[in-house]
Amino acid sequence: MTARAEPLSHHERPTLDTLISRFRSEGTAVEVNFRRLMPSATPSRGAHAIHPYPAKLLVNIPQFFLAALAPDSGSKLLDPFCGSGTVLYEAALAGLRPFGSDSNPLARLVTRAKLTPIDRELVSEELALIMQRYPLLEPDIPDVVNREYWFSDRISQTLGKLRAAILQCVSLHHRPLFDTSFSATVKRVSYADPRLSVPVRINPARSARYGAKGEEVLRRLKRLESVDVAGVFWSIVNQNSRRSRQVRESCAGSSVTIFDDARSLKLPDAAIDIAITSPPYVGAQKYIRASSLSLGWLGFTPECKLRPHERMSIGREHLGRDETWQSDGIGIPVADALLDEIAVRNVLRARIAQRYLLEMRDALAELARVMRPGAQLVLVVGPNLVAGLEFPTPAFLEQLAWRAGFATQLHLIDSIDSRGLMTKRNRTAGVIQQESVFLLTRDPINV
Ligand SMILES: C[S@@+](CC[C@H](N)C(=O)[O-])C[C@H]1O[C@@H](n2cnc3c(N)ncnc32)[C@H](O)[C@@H]1O
C-alpha cells in the first residue's frame, strides 16, 4: 500500500494542482479533509436528503472535483455505482449530462426522483387526490419479506391503501418522487431500528443495550401503535417536493440515463468524458438487505425473493453454488496471497472477497471501454477487514484500474468518514475509518 505524506495543516485549502504536485514530488498519498477542502457546499442541497439510502457519498467530494476539473458544459458524466444519485445530481447542477448505473432498483428510483424536474402544483394536486381516495380503496399489498414481523396489521393495511392510491392518482412523470417518498415512509413506520441501515427489529426487552438512545427508541415503538401513516407520507411528499425545487430551477430539461449493471453499460466505446464513483465494498454494506422492506412495498420482490437482486450486487454476502473459487486467481500476486491467507481462516469469506475482486475487475474494464482516452476518473474507496485481516481494497482496485488502462494522477486520503450512513459493520467486515480518493486518467496509450 502507498505510504502517507504529512497531513495538511488545518487552515490549508490547497487547489487540485497543488495536491497533484505534492503527490508527484512526495510519491505518497496526501491526507486531506474534504469537509474543509470544500466547506461551503453542503447545506443548501436538500435534494440529497429525499431518502435515507445507505452509504451515501460525502457530497463535498464530487463538488470539489467538479469545481476543480471544470468539465465543459454538456460533457457526459458517468457514475457506474450511482446509489442515491449524489454524484449525478451534482453533475446535473454543474450543467453536465448524467449517466449512471446501479443494480439496486431502489437506488435507480431515488436517483430518478432526485433528477426529475417536477411541477410542484401538480404534485400538490396529486397528493390531495391520494389523501381523498386512499381510505376508500382496497389495499394493494405486494409480497414483502416477513411483512408481519416488520409491520402491524393496521400499518400494513394503510400502506396498502396508499400504494393503491399512488398507482391510481399519480402521473408517470411524478412516480419517482411519490414512490421514493412512499419508500421513506415504509422505513419510518416499520419496527426496524432507525439507527441501523440493515433492518433489525426494535426489541423493548433489550432497551438497556440501546444506551443513551434507549428511551427514544422505546418512545418510537409506542408511537407506532397509533402513528398516522398517511400523515407521515403526506409530510414526506411535501418535504421532498420542496427539496426538489432546486432540481427544477437548476437542471430543468436535463434527463438522466440509468443502467442496471456497471459491468455491461449500454454505451458506445469512448462515449464518456468524466466519471466519479464510489463502488461497493466487499461484504461491507448489505444494500439489498438494507433496502428489503422498501423493495417489497414497491413491488420489486415477487414471491419475497431478494436473491435475484442480490446476485447482481457486487460485494454481496451470499454466493450461488456455481460461484466457486477460481484457482487461477485475480492475477495480482499480493491480492491472491492475501486471499489464500483468508481462505485458511474462512473459506467462504475468501470466496466472497475473490468474487468481489473478479467482478470489480470486470466493472473497471467496462468503465475503461466507455471512457474516452484522456478522460478522468475519480474513484472513492476505503479498506476494510475480511475474516479479521486488513483488506486493502483501495490498493487492489488501483491495480485493477491500471490493468484496465488507467494511470494514477493523484491519491488522496480522507480520514473522516466520507459516507454519511456508514458506521459499524459486522465484526468480520470491520469499520472504515478512512477512504482513498484516486484521480485516474484513461490512458491514451493503452486504448
Ligand atoms: C457505495 S454505494 C454508492 C453510493 C452513492 N455514491 C450515493 O451517494 O448514494 C455503491 C452502490 O453500488 C451498487 N452496486 C452493487 N453492484 C452493482 C453492479 N453490479 N452494478 C451497478 N451498481 C452496483 C450498490 O447497489 C450501491 O448502491
Coordinates of C-alpha atoms in Angstrom, one line a residue, residues 121-406:
E121 CA -48.6 22.5 -8.1
L122 CA -49.4 19.3 -9.9
V123 CA -47.6 17.3 -7.1
S124 CA -49.9 19.0 -4.6
E125 CA -53.0 18.2 -6.6
E126 CA -52.0 14.5 -6.9
L127 CA -51.2 14.4 -3.2
A128 CA -54.6 15.9 -2.4
L129 CA -56.3 13.3 -4.6
I130 CA -54.4 10.4 -2.9
M131 CA -55.4 11.7 0.6
Q132 CA -59.0 11.9 -0.5
R133 CA -59.2 8.5 -2.1
Y134 CA -56.9 6.2 -0.2
P135 CA -59.4 5.4 2.7
L136 CA -61.9 4.1 0.2
L137 CA -59.6 1.8 -1.8
E138 CA -58.8 -1.9 -1.4
P139 CA -55.3 -2.3 0.0
D140 CA -52.8 -3.3 -2.6
I141 CA -50.3 -5.3 -0.5
P142 CA -47.4 -6.8 -2.5
D143 CA -45.0 -9.6 -1.4
V144 CA -42.8 -8.2 1.4
V145 CA -40.3 -10.5 3.1
N146 CA -41.6 -11.2 6.7
R147 CA -44.1 -8.4 6.5
E148 CA -46.0 -9.4 9.7
Y149 CA -42.7 -9.2 11.6
W150 CA -41.9 -5.7 10.5
F151 CA -45.4 -4.0 10.3
S152 CA -48.5 -4.2 12.4
D153 CA -51.7 -5.2 10.5
R154 CA -53.1 -1.7 10.8
I155 CA -50.0 -0.2 9.3
S156 CA -49.9 -2.7 6.5
Q157 CA -53.5 -2.0 5.6
T158 CA -52.8 1.7 5.4
L159 CA -49.6 1.3 3.4
G160 CA -51.5 -1.0 1.0
K161 CA -54.3 1.6 0.5
L162 CA -51.7 4.4 -0.1
R163 CA -50.0 2.2 -2.6
A164 CA -53.2 1.6 -4.4
A165 CA -53.9 5.4 -4.4
I166 CA -50.4 6.2 -5.8
L167 CA -51.0 3.8 -8.6
Q168 CA -54.3 5.4 -9.4
C169 CA -53.6 9.1 -8.9
V170 CA -50.0 9.9 -9.8
S171 CA -48.8 10.8 -13.3
L172 CA -45.9 8.7 -14.7
H173 CA -43.6 11.7 -14.5
H174 CA -44.1 12.1 -10.8
R175 CA -44.0 8.5 -9.8
P176 CA -40.3 8.5 -8.8
L177 CA -40.9 11.3 -6.3
F178 CA -44.1 9.6 -4.9
D179 CA -42.5 6.1 -4.8
T180 CA -39.3 7.5 -3.1
S181 CA -41.5 9.2 -0.5
F182 CA -43.5 6.1 0.0
S183 CA -40.3 4.1 0.5
A184 CA -39.1 6.6 3.1
T185 CA -42.5 6.3 4.8
V186 CA -42.2 2.5 4.9
K187 CA -38.9 2.8 6.8
R188 CA -40.4 5.3 9.2
V189 CA -43.4 3.2 10.2
S190 CA -41.7 -0.2 10.4
Y191 CA -40.5 -1.8 13.6
A192 CA -36.9 -1.6 12.3
D193 CA -34.4 0.3 14.4
P194 CA -34.0 3.7 12.7
R195 CA -30.3 4.0 13.7
L196 CA -29.3 1.0 11.6
S197 CA -29.3 0.7 7.8
V198 CA -30.0 -3.0 7.7
P199 CA -33.4 -3.8 9.3
V200 CA -33.1 -5.0 12.9
R201 CA -36.4 -5.1 14.9
I202 CA -36.6 -2.9 17.9
N203 CA -36.7 -5.1 21.0
P204 CA -38.1 -3.5 24.1
A205 CA -36.6 -6.2 26.3
R206 CA -33.2 -5.1 25.2
S207 CA -33.7 -1.4 25.6
A208 CA -30.8 -1.1 28.1
R209 CA -28.4 -2.1 25.2
Y210 CA -29.5 0.9 23.2
G211 CA -27.6 3.1 25.6
A212 CA -28.5 6.8 25.7
K213 CA -30.9 6.3 22.8
G214 CA -32.8 3.6 24.6
E215 CA -35.7 5.9 25.8
E216 CA -36.0 7.4 22.3
V217 CA -36.2 4.0 20.6
L218 CA -38.9 2.9 23.1
R219 CA -40.9 6.0 22.5
R220 CA -40.8 5.3 18.8
L221 CA -42.2 1.9 19.4
K222 CA -45.1 3.4 21.5
R223 CA -45.8 6.0 18.8
L224 CA -46.1 3.2 16.1
E225 CA -49.2 1.9 17.9
S226 CA -51.1 5.0 16.8
V227 CA -49.0 6.5 14.1
D228 CA -50.9 8.4 11.4
V229 CA -49.3 6.6 8.4
A230 CA -50.9 8.7 5.7
G231 CA -49.9 11.8 7.7
V232 CA -46.3 10.7 7.6
F233 CA -46.5 10.1 3.9
W234 CA -48.2 13.4 3.3
S235 CA -45.5 15.3 5.1
I236 CA -42.6 13.4 3.4
V237 CA -44.1 14.1 0.0
N238 CA -44.4 17.8 0.8
Q239 CA -40.9 18.0 2.2
N240 CA -39.5 16.2 -0.9
S241 CA -41.4 18.4 -3.2
R242 CA -39.8 21.4 -1.6
R243 CA -36.4 19.7 -1.8
S244 CA -36.9 19.1 -5.5
R245 CA -37.4 22.7 -6.2
Q246 CA -33.7 23.1 -6.8
V247 CA -33.7 20.4 -9.5
R248 CA -36.5 22.2 -11.3
E249 CA -34.6 25.5 -11.1
S250 CA -31.1 24.3 -11.8
C251 CA -31.3 21.4 -14.2
A252 CA -34.6 21.8 -15.9
G253 CA -34.7 19.7 -19.0
S254 CA -31.7 17.5 -18.1
S255 CA -32.6 13.9 -18.1
V256 CA -30.7 11.1 -16.6
T257 CA -29.9 7.7 -18.2
I258 CA -29.6 4.8 -15.7
F259 CA -28.5 1.3 -16.5
D260 CA -28.6 -1.6 -14.1
D261 CA -25.2 -3.2 -14.2
A262 CA -21.8 -1.5 -14.1
R263 CA -20.3 -4.5 -15.9
S264 CA -22.5 -4.1 -19.0
L265 CA -23.2 -0.5 -19.8
K266 CA -25.2 0.1 -22.9
L267 CA -23.0 2.8 -24.1
P268 CA -20.7 3.0 -27.1
D269 CA -16.9 3.0 -26.7
A270 CA -15.2 6.2 -25.6
A271 CA -18.6 7.9 -25.0
I272 CA -17.9 9.3 -21.5
D273 CA -15.9 12.5 -20.7
I274 CA -15.6 12.1 -16.9
A275 CA -16.5 9.6 -14.2
I276 CA -16.9 9.9 -10.5
T277 CA -17.9 6.9 -8.4
S278 CA -17.8 5.1 -5.1
P279 CA -18.0 1.4 -5.7
P280 CA -19.4 -1.1 -3.1
Y281 CA -17.1 -2.7 -0.5
V282 CA -16.6 -6.4 -0.1
G283 CA -19.3 -7.7 2.2
A284 CA -19.5 -4.3 4.0
Q285 CA -22.8 -2.8 3.1
K286 CA -25.8 -5.0 2.5
Y287 CA -27.5 -2.8 0.0
I288 CA -30.2 -5.3 -0.9
R289 CA -30.9 -6.4 2.7
A290 CA -30.9 -2.7 3.8
S291 CA -33.5 -1.9 1.1
S292 CA -35.6 -5.1 1.5
L293 CA -38.7 -3.5 3.1
S294 CA -38.8 -0.8 0.5
L295 CA -38.1 -3.2 -2.3
G296 CA -41.0 -5.3 -1.2
W297 CA -43.5 -2.5 -0.8
L298 CA -42.6 -1.1 -4.1
G299 CA -43.4 -4.4 -5.7
F300 CA -39.8 -5.4 -6.6
T301 CA -39.8 -8.7 -4.7
P302 CA -42.5 -11.0 -6.1
E303 CA -42.6 -14.3 -4.0
C304 CA -40.5 -12.4 -1.5
K305 CA -37.3 -13.2 -3.4
L306 CA -34.3 -11.0 -2.7
R307 CA -31.8 -13.3 -4.3
P308 CA -32.2 -12.2 -7.9
H309 CA -31.4 -8.6 -6.8
E310 CA -28.5 -9.7 -4.6
R311 CA -27.0 -11.9 -7.3
M312 CA -26.3 -8.7 -9.4
S313 CA -24.9 -6.8 -6.5
I314 CA -21.0 -6.7 -6.3
G315 CA -19.7 -7.2 -2.8
R316 CA -22.7 -9.4 -1.9
E317 CA -22.7 -11.6 1.2
H318 CA -24.2 -14.7 -0.3
L319 CA -22.8 -16.7 -3.3
G320 CA -24.5 -19.2 -5.6
R321 CA -23.1 -22.7 -5.7
D322 CA -21.9 -22.0 -9.2
E323 CA -19.8 -19.0 -8.0
T324 CA -16.9 -21.1 -7.0
W325 CA -13.3 -20.3 -6.0
Q326 CA -11.2 -19.5 -9.1
S327 CA -7.9 -21.3 -8.8
D328 CA -6.2 -19.0 -11.3
G329 CA -6.9 -16.1 -9.0
I330 CA -7.1 -12.4 -9.7
G331 CA -3.7 -12.0 -11.2
I332 CA -2.4 -9.6 -8.6
P333 CA 0.1 -11.6 -6.6
V334 CA -0.4 -9.7 -3.3
A335 CA -4.2 -10.0 -3.6
D336 CA -4.0 -13.7 -4.4
A337 CA -1.6 -14.3 -1.5
L338 CA -4.0 -12.4 0.9
L339 CA -7.0 -14.4 -0.4
D340 CA -5.1 -17.6 0.3
E341 CA -4.4 -16.4 3.8
I342 CA -8.1 -15.6 4.3
A343 CA -9.1 -19.0 3.0
V344 CA -7.1 -20.6 5.8
R345 CA -9.3 -18.8 8.3
N346 CA -12.6 -18.8 6.5
V347 CA -13.1 -20.3 3.1
L348 CA -16.5 -18.6 2.4
R349 CA -15.1 -15.2 3.3
A350 CA -12.2 -15.8 0.8
R351 CA -14.6 -16.9 -1.9
I352 CA -16.7 -13.7 -1.3
A353 CA -13.7 -11.5 -1.4
Q354 CA -12.3 -13.1 -4.5
R355 CA -15.6 -12.9 -6.3
Y356 CA -15.7 -9.2 -5.4
L357 CA -12.3 -8.5 -7.0
L358 CA -13.2 -10.5 -10.1
E359 CA -16.4 -8.6 -10.5
M360 CA -14.7 -5.2 -9.8
R361 CA -12.1 -6.2 -12.5
D362 CA -15.0 -6.6 -15.0
A363 CA -16.6 -3.3 -13.9
L364 CA -13.3 -1.4 -14.3
A365 CA -12.7 -2.9 -17.7
E366 CA -16.2 -1.8 -18.8
L367 CA -15.6 1.7 -17.4
A368 CA -12.3 1.9 -19.4
R369 CA -14.2 0.8 -22.5
V370 CA -16.8 3.6 -22.3
M371 CA -14.4 6.4 -21.3
R372 CA -12.7 8.5 -23.9
P373 CA -8.9 8.5 -23.9
G374 CA -7.6 11.2 -21.6
A375 CA -10.9 11.3 -19.6
Q376 CA -10.6 11.4 -15.8
L377 CA -12.0 9.1 -13.2
V378 CA -12.4 9.9 -9.5
L379 CA -12.6 6.6 -7.5
V380 CA -13.5 6.7 -3.8
V381 CA -12.9 3.6 -1.8
G382 CA -11.8 2.5 1.7
P383 CA -10.2 -0.5 3.2
N384 CA -11.9 -3.0 5.5
L385 CA -11.4 -6.2 7.4
V386 CA -12.1 -9.6 5.9
A387 CA -12.0 -12.5 8.4
G388 CA -10.1 -10.3 10.8
L389 CA -7.4 -9.4 8.2
E390 CA -7.0 -5.9 6.7
F391 CA -8.2 -6.0 3.1
P392 CA -6.6 -3.1 1.3
T393 CA -9.4 -2.6 -1.3
P394 CA -8.0 0.8 -2.5
A395 CA -4.6 -0.7 -3.4
F396 CA -6.3 -3.7 -5.1
L397 CA -8.7 -1.5 -7.1
E398 CA -6.0 0.9 -8.1
Q399 CA -4.0 -2.1 -9.6
L400 CA -7.1 -3.4 -11.3
A401 CA -7.7 0.1 -12.8
W402 CA -4.1 0.2 -14.1
R403 CA -4.6 -3.2 -15.8
A404 CA -7.8 -1.9 -17.3
G405 CA -5.9 1.1 -18.8
F406 CA -6.0 3.9 -16.3

